[in-house]
XYZ file of C-alpha atoms in Angstrom:
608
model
C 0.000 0.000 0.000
C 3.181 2.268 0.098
C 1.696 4.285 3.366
C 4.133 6.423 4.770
C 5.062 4.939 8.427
C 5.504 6.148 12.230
C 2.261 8.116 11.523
C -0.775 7.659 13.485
C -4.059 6.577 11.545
C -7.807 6.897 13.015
C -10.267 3.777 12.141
C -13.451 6.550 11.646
C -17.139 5.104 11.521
C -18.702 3.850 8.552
C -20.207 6.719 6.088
C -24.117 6.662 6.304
C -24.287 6.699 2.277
C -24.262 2.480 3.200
C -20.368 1.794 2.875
C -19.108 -1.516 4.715
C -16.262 -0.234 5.314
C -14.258 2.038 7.523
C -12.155 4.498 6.376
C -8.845 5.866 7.468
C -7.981 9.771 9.065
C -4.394 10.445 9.561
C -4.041 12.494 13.376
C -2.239 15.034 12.976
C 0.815 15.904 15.551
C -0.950 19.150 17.162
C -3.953 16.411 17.747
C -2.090 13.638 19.692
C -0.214 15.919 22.041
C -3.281 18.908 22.372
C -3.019 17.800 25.799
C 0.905 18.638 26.665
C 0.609 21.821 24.317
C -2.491 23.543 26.152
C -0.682 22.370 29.211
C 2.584 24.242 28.232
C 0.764 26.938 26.829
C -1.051 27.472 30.276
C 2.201 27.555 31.978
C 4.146 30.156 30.094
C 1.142 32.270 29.784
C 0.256 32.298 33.501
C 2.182 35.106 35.945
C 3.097 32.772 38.495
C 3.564 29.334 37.237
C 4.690 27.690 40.546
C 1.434 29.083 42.457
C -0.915 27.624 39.661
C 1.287 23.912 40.163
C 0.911 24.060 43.823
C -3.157 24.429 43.556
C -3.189 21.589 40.717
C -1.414 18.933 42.538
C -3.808 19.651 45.773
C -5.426 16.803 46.316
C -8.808 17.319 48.151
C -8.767 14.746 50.500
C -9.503 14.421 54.433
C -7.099 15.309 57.408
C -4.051 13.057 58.283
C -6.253 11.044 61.134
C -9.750 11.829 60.431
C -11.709 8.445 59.333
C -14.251 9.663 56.498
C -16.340 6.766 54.800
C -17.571 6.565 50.669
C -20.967 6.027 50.069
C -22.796 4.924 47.323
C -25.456 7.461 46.244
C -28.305 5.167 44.877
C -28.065 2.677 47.477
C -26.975 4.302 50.192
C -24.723 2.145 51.638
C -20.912 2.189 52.530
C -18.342 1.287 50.654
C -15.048 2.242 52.087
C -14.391 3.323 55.918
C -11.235 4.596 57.289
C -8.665 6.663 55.851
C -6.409 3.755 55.554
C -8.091 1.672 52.716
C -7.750 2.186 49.052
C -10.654 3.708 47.119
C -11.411 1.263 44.650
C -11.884 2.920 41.160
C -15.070 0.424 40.093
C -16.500 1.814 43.172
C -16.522 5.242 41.928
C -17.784 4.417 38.439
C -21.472 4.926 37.901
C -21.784 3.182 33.993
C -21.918 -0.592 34.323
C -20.398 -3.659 32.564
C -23.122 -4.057 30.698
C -23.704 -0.218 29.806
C -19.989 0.191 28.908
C -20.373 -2.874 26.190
C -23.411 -1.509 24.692
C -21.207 1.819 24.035
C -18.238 0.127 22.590
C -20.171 -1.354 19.463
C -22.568 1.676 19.178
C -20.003 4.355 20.145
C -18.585 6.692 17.463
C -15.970 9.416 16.960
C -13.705 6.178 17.104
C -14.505 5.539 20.584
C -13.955 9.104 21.823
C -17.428 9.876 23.055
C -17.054 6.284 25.362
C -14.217 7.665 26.983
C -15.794 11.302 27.317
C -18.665 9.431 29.055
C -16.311 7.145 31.085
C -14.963 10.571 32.650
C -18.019 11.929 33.528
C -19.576 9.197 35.207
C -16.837 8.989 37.185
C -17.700 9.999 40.809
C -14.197 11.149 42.366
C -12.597 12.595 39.378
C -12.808 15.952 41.467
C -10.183 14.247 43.783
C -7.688 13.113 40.855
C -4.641 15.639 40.292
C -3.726 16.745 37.467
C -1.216 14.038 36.923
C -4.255 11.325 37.965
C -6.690 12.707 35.727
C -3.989 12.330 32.812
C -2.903 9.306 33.541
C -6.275 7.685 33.778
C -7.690 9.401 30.439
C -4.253 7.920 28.931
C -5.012 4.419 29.733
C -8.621 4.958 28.757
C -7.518 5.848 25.340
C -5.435 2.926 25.375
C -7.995 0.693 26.000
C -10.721 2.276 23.934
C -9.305 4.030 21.290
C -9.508 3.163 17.762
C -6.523 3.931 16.530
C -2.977 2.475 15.186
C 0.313 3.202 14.346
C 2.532 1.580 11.433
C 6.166 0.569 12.387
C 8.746 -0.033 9.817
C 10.461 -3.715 9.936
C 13.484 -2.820 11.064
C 16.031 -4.937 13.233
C 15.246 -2.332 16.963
C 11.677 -2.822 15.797
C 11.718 -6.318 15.344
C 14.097 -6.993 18.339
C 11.503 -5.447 20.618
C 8.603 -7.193 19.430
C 10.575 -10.635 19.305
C 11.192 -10.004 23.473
C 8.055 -8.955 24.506
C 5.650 -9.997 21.902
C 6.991 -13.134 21.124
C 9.600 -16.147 22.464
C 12.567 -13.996 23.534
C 14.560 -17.409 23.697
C 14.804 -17.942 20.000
C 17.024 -14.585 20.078
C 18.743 -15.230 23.232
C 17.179 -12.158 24.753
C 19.141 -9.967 22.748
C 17.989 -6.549 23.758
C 19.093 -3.560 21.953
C 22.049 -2.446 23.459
C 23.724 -5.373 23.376
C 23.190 -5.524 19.080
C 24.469 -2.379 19.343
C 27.545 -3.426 21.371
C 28.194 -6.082 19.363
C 28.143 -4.096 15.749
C 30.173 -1.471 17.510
C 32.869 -3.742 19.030
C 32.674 -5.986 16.044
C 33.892 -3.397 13.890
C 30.867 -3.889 11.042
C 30.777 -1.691 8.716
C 30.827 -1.313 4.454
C 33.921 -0.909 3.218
C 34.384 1.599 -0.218
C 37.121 -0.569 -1.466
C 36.327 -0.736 -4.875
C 36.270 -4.322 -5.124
C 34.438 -5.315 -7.988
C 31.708 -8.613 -7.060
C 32.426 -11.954 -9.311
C 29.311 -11.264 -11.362
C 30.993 -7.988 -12.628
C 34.117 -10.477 -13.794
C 34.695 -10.354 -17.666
C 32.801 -13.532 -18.868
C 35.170 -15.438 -21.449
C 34.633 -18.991 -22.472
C 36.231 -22.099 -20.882
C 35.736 -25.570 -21.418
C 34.138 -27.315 -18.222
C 37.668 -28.736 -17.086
C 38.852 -25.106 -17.030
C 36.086 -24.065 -15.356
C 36.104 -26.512 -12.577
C 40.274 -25.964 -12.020
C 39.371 -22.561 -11.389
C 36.977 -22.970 -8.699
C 39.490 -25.215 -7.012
C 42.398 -23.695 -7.194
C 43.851 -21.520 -4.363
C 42.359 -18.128 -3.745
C 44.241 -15.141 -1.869
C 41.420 -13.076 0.206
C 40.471 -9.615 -0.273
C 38.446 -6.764 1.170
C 36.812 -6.799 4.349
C 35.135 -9.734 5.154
C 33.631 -10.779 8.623
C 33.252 -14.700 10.295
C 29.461 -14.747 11.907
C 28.433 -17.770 14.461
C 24.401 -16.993 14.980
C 22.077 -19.145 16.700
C 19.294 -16.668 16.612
C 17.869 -17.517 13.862
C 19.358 -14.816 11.648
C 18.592 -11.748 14.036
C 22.533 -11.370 14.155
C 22.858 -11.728 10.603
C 19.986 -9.036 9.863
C 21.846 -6.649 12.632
C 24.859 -7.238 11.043
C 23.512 -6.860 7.312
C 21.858 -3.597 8.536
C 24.708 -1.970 9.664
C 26.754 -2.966 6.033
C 23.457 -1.796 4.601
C 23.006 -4.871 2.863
C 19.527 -5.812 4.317
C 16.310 -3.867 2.881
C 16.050 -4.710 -0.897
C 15.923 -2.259 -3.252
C 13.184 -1.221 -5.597
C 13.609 -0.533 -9.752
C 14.680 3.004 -8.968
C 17.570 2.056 -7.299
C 16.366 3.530 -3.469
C 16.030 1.043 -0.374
C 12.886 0.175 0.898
C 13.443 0.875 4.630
C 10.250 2.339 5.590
C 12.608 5.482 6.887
C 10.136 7.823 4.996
C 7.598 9.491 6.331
C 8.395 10.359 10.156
C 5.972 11.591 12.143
C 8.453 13.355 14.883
C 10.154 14.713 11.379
C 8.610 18.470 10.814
C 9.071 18.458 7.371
C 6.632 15.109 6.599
C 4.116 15.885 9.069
C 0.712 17.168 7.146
C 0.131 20.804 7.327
C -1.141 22.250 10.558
C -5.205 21.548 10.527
C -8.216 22.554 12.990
C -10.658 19.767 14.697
C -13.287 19.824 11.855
C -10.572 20.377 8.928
C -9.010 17.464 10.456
C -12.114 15.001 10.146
C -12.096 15.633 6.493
C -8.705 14.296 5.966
C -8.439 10.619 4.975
C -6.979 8.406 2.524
C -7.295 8.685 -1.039
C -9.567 6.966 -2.695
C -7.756 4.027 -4.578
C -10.304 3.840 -7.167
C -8.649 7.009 -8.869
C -5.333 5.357 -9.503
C -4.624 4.844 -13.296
C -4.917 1.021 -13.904
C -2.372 -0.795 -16.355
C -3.652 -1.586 -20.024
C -5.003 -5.019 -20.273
C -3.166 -6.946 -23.289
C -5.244 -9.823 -24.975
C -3.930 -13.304 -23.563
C -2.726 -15.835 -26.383
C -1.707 -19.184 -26.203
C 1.081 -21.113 -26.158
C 2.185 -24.516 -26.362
C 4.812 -25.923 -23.792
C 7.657 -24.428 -25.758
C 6.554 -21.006 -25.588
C 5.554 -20.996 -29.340
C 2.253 -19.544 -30.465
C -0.933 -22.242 -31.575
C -1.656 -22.445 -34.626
C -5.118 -20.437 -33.563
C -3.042 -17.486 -31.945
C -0.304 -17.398 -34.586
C -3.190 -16.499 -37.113
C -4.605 -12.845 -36.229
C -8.139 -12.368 -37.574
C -7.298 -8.629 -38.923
C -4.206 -6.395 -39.052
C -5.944 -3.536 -37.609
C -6.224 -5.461 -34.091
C -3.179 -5.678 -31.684
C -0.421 -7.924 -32.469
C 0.304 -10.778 -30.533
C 3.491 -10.121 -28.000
C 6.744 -11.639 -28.923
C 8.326 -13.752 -26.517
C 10.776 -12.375 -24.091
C 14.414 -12.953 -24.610
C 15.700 -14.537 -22.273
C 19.247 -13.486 -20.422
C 21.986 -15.930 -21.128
C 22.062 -18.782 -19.640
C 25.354 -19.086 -16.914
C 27.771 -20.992 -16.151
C 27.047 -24.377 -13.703
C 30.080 -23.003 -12.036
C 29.734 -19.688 -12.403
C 30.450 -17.890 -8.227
C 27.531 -15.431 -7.487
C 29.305 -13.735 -4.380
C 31.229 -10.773 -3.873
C 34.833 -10.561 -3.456
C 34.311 -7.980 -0.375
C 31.950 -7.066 2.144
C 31.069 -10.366 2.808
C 29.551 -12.423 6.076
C 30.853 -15.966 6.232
C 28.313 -17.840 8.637
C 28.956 -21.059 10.098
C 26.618 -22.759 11.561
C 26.005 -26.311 12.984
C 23.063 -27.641 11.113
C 22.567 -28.959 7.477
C 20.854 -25.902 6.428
C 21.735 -22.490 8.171
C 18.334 -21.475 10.443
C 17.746 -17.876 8.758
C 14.134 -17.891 9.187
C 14.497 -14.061 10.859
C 15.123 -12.994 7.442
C 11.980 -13.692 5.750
C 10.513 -10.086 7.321
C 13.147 -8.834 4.580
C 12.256 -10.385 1.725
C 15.484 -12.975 1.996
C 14.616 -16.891 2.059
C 17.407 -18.896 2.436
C 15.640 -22.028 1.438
C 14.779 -20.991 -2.075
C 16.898 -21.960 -4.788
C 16.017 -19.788 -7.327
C 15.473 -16.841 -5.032
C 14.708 -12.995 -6.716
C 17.838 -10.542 -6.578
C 18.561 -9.492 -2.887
C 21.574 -7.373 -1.468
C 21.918 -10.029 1.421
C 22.321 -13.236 -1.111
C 25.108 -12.114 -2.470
C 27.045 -10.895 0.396
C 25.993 -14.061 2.919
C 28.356 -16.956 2.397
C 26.907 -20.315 4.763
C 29.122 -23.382 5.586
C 28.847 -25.948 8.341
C 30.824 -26.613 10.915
C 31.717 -30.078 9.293
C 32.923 -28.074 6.032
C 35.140 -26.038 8.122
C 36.895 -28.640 10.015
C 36.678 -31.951 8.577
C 36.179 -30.738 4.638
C 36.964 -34.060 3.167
C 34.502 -35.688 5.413
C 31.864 -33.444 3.514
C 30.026 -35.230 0.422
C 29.420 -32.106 -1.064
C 32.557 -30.748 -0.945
C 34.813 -33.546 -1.537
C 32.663 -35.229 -4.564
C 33.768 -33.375 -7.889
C 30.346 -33.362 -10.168
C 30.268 -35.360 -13.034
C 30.908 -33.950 -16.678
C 28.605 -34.854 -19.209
C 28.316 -33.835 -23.013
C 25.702 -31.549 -23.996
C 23.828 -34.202 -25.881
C 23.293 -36.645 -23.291
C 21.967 -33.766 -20.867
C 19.612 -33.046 -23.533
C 18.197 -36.483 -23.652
C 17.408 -36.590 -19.846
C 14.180 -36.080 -18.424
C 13.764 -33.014 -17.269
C 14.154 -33.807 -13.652
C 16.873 -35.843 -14.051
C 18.864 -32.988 -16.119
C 17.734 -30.241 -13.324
C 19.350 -32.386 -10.310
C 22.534 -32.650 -12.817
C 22.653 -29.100 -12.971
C 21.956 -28.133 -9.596
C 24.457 -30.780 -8.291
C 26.837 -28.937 -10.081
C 26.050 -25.554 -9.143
C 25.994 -26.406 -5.692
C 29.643 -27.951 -5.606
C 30.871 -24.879 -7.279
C 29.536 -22.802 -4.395
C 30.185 -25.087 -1.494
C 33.979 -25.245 -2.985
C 34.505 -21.900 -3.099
C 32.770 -20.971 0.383
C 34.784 -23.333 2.100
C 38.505 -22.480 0.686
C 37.892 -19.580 0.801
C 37.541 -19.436 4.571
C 40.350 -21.413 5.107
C 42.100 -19.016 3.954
C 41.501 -16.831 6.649
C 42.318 -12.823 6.759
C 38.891 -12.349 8.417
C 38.459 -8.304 9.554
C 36.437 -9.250 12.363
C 34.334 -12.446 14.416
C 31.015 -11.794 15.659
C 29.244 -14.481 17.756
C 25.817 -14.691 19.207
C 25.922 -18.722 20.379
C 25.056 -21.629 22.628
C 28.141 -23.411 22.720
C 30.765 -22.919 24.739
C 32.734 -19.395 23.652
C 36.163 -21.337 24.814
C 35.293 -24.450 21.841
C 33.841 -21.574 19.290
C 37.553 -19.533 19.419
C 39.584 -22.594 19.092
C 39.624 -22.724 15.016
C 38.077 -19.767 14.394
C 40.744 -17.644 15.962
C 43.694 -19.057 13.646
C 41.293 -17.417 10.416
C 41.469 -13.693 12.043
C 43.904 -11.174 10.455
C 46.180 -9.166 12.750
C 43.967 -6.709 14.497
C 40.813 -8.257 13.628
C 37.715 -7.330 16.260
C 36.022 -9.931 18.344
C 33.150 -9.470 19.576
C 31.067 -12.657 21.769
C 27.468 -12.316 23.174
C 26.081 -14.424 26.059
C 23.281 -14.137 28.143
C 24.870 -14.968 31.267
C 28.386 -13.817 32.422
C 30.031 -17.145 33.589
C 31.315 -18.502 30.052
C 32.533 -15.111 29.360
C 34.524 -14.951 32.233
C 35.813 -18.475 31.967
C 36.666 -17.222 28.363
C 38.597 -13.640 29.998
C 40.487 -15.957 32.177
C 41.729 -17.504 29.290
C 43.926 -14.635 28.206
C 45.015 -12.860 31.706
C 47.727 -11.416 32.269
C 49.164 -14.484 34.393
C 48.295 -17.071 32.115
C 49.614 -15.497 29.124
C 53.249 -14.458 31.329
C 53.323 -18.076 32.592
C 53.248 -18.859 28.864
C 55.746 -16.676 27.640
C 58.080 -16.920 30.859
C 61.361 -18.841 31.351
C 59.620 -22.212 31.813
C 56.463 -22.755 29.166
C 54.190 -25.475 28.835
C 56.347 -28.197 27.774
C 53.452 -29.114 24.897
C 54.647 -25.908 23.163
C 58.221 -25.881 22.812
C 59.599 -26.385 19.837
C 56.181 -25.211 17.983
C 56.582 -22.274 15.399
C 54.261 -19.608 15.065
C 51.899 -21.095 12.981
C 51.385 -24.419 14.842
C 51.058 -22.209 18.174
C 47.968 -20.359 16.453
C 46.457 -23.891 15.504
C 47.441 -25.357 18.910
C 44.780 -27.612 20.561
C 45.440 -26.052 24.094
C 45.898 -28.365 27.337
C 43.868 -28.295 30.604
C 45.885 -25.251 32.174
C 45.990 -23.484 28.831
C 42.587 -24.132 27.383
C 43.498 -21.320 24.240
C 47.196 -19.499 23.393
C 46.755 -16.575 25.132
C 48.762 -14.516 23.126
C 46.216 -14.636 20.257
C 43.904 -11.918 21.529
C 44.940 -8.409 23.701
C 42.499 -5.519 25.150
C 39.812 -8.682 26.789
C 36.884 -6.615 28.214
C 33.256 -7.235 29.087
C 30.554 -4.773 28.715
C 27.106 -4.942 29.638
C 24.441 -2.099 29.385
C 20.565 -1.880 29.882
C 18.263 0.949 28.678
C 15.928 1.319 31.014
C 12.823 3.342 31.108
C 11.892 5.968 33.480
C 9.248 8.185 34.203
C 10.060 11.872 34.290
C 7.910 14.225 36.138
C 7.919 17.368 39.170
C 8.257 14.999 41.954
C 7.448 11.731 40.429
C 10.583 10.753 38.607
C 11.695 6.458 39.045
C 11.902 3.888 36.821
C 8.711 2.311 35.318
C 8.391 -0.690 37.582
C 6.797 -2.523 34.885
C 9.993 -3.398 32.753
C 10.877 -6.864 31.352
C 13.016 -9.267 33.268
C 15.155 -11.909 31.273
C 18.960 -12.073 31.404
C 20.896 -9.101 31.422
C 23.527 -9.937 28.761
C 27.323 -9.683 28.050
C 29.968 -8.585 25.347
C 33.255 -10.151 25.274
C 35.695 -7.913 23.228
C 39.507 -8.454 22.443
C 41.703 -7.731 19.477
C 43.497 -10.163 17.494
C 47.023 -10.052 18.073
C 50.256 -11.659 16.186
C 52.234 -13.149 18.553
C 56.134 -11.725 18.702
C 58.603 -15.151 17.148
C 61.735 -15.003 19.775
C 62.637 -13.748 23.105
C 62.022 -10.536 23.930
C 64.346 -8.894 26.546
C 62.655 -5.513 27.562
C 66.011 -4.030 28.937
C 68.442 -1.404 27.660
C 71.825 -0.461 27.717
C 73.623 -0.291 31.040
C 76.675 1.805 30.981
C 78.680 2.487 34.054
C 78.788 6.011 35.370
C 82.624 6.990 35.472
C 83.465 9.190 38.912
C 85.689 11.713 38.970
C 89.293 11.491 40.415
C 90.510 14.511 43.145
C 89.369 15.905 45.950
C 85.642 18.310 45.640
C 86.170 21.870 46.446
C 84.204 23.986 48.965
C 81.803 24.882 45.774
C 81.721 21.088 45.061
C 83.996 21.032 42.139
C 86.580 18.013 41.717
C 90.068 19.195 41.061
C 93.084 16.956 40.536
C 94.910 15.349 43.330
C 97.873 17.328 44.604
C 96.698 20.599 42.624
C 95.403 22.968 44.904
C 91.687 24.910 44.559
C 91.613 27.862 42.686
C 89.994 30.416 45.598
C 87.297 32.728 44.447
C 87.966 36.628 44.606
């Protein structure tokens, strides 16, 4: 419907002209906060504001001590005695169940005339304050209200409603700050490198041997490119792809589709300023007016895409021509690489199939083969953790696809030729995925995960380029501390000292980065420098004269940790931190009166 978001629509009743349905009123800005402007309007125009405040906030109430009693006007009888007990609001309300039911389906003004009558059938709303009688026409509203507000799918939008509107376990309780923390500490961002994406190579043509030594063959990495462990089901990933802008798909214009138009708080999209009745008369457009597309006369086709013989034959010239068949774009390569050569997430995950299903509210499916162009599916590069340690163990990787001529494809059934060619183009991708993460030269690791964070570093620290960003969530602070006690300041002396771990000696550099670690040394601790953990909470307060504290309804859950280091390459050799000692020479003779040395048996030269 292309409706602009963050603005606040109005369900209005139905027309009496007989329409069965309800249309839509966008509130304007100077409508939904009438309330705090009159307020502040009253205040600056009044001589002394801080007289007026005191007489608003007086309660009317009895004396400290007295014991007063409620009574119920109809009936007579007593409802509340003693200055002690709470007046209960049902108590004071005169309209009924039953009476407040029968208003809801027959009320109108979109349920403003219900509340209206809600406040003036309420017996002790000359008692309320100022900030009581606001606060109970604001839940009112909320209650009664017809109205709504559209939110644009993004990844703080999503995160909230996935805590509190939904299982907050399937994202680990990943609040806000902590995706923040993590993107920050991580390093993520898009890189202008210039690197050009494989699809941009300059197509020549290769036999199918050529083809297939070309995806094997070594690759040297390039650009930044960042190693993701998610078991969130792709809320990481979409934080991640946000940040590298690499998650909203684009329409045929070229812009993103973000839903960031439109802001209501934003002065230059909210609709000019209106009065109550002009405002009533502004709703949608009517969709009727939009230009509809010319209809084109249907023809048929046989299963080849050919024209019948019925359809090929137009009955006149003078009538529209059929429409000629669509070229097609050529048809690629089985082994053809659709990723780019930068920017790139490399996700490893433990399951056949990564779990991505987050992603669908973006328009990304991970299970679809033949899925429409996306900015995310060519920039999100999946492999198992069987691919990425055991490779050859791997059917897919380690089974080269078989070469056929063109002629015996063509006499397959069609089935049987699209599993040949899917086979193919599967191993091509799979290959190239996995070699190139072997490779390493990561720029950063960023890992949201239920496994141990001690087991997760172990090979993936090895693929990390020298001053590479780590960055490990958790939901609970004891595996990240376990982890931080990995690479103290003892431990990683101890290793370094006069006396290491006799498993190490004789190691070089490389094999120390790969090493397996031993009970007291459960990682090298060398590997990473700067170990930290962070933790921050947003929470929500209330902030008003004499009633400011934080909203004691916020969500529990677990409060969340960051783990953040830098990769480090470890120095090869000794080091000896010590300079050059030189001996400090004294001076021969005896020292003068003024402390100068003279030589022995030459007397002092006396000052005049």
């Amino acid at each position: 419907m292309h409706r602009p978001y963050n603005l606040t629509y109005e369900l209005q009743d139905k027309a009496p002209s007989g329409e069965t349905f309800h249309r839509l009123r966008i509130v304007p800005a100077s409508e939904l906060h009438a309330d705090v402007i009159a307020e502040e309007e009253a205040a600056a125009a009044s001589p002394s504001a801080q007289d007026n405040a005191a007489s608003e906030d007086a309660i009317i109430s009895a004396t400290d001590g007295v014991e007063y009693s409620l009574v119920d006007n109809e009936t007579g009888a007593v409802v509340v005695r003693s200055n002690r007990e709470t007046i209960d609001d049902n108590a004071r309300q005169t309209l009924t169940a039953q009476e407040i039911e029968v208003l809801k389906q027959n009320g109108t003004d979109a349920g403003k005339d219900l509340i209206a009558k809600l406040m003036l059938s309420h017996t002790g709303m000359d008692q309320k304050t100022t900030f009581s009688m606001a606060k109970y026409k604001l839940l009112k509203e909320k209650k009664f209200l017809r109205r709504f507000t559209v939110l644009p799918v993004d990844v703080s939008n999503f995160g909230n409603y996935a805590i509190h509107e939904r299982d907050a376990n399937k994202i680990m309780e990943m609040r806000e700050e902590m995706v923040g923390l993590l993107g920050c500490w991580g390093n993520v961002h898009y890189s202008e490198g210039g690197h050009a994406e494989l699809d941009d190579a300059p197509q020549t043509t290769k036999t199918e041997q050529e083809e297939i030594d070309e995806v094997t063959k070594p690759r040297q990495p390039e650009g930044t490119r960042y190693l993701v462990v998610d078991d969130t089901g792709g809320f990481l990933v979409a934080a991640l792809a946000e940040r590298m802008g690499v998650l909203y798909p684009r329409d045929v214009e070229g812009g993103v589709v973000d839903g960031s138009q439109g802001s209501q708080d934003s002065p230059t999209k909210l609709p000019p300023k209106t009065t109550g009745s002009e405002a009533k008369e502004t709703v949608m457009a009517d969709t009727a007016n939009i230009s509809q597309p010319d209809l084109v006369p249907s023809v048929k086709r046989d299963h080849d895409g050919n024209l019948k013989d019925d359809a090929a034959r137009p009955e006149s010239t003078d009538g529209p021509q059929p429409l000629k068949r669509r070229a097609h774009p050529p048809r690629r390569s089985d082994f053809h690489i659709p990723y780019a050569t930068t920017n790139t997430m490399t996700l490893v995950h433990t399951n056949g199939q990564p779990n991505l299903t987050a992603l669908n509210y973006w328009g990304y499916d991970s299970n679809n083969p033949n899925h429409p162009p996306h900015p995310i599916h060519d920039h999100l590069l999946p492999l198992s953790w069987l691919q990425l340690l055991e490779p050859n163990f791997d059917s897919v990787y380690s089974t080269e696809p078989p070469v056929k001529s063109a002629d015996d494809v063509a006499s397959w059934k069609p089935n049987r030729r699209g599993n040949y060619h899917r086979k193919r183009r599967r191993w091509a991708r799979t290959r190239y995925i996995v070699d190139n993460t072997q490779a390493g030269g990561f720029s950063g690791l960023v890992v949201a995960s239920t496994m141990d964070p001690i087991s997760v570093l172990r090979p993936l620290l090895p693929l990390l380029e020298g001053g590479a960003a780590v960055a490990i969530y958790s939901p609970h602070v004891e595996s990240l501390a376990a982890l931080a006690d990995c690479f103290s300041v003892a431990r990683r002396a101890a290793f370094v000292g006069l006396t290491p771990p006799p498993e190490v000696v004789g190691k070089t550099a490389e094999e120390l980065e790969r090493w397996e670690g031993t009970e007291d040394f459960p990682l090298n601790p060398t590997l990473l420098l700067g170990v930290q953990i962070h933790t921050s909470r947003a929470r929500k307060w209330q902030v008003l004269p004499g009633r400011t504290h934080p909203v004691m309804t916020a969500k529990g859950g677990a409060e969340g940790y960051v783990f953040t280091a830098w990769r480090a390459r470890p120095a090869e050799g000794r080091i000896a931190a010590r300079g050059k000692f030189h001996k400090k020479v004294k001076p021969t003779g005896t020292s003068t009166a003024e402390g100068t040395p003279t030589t022995a048996g030459t007397p002092a030269e006396s000052s005049a």
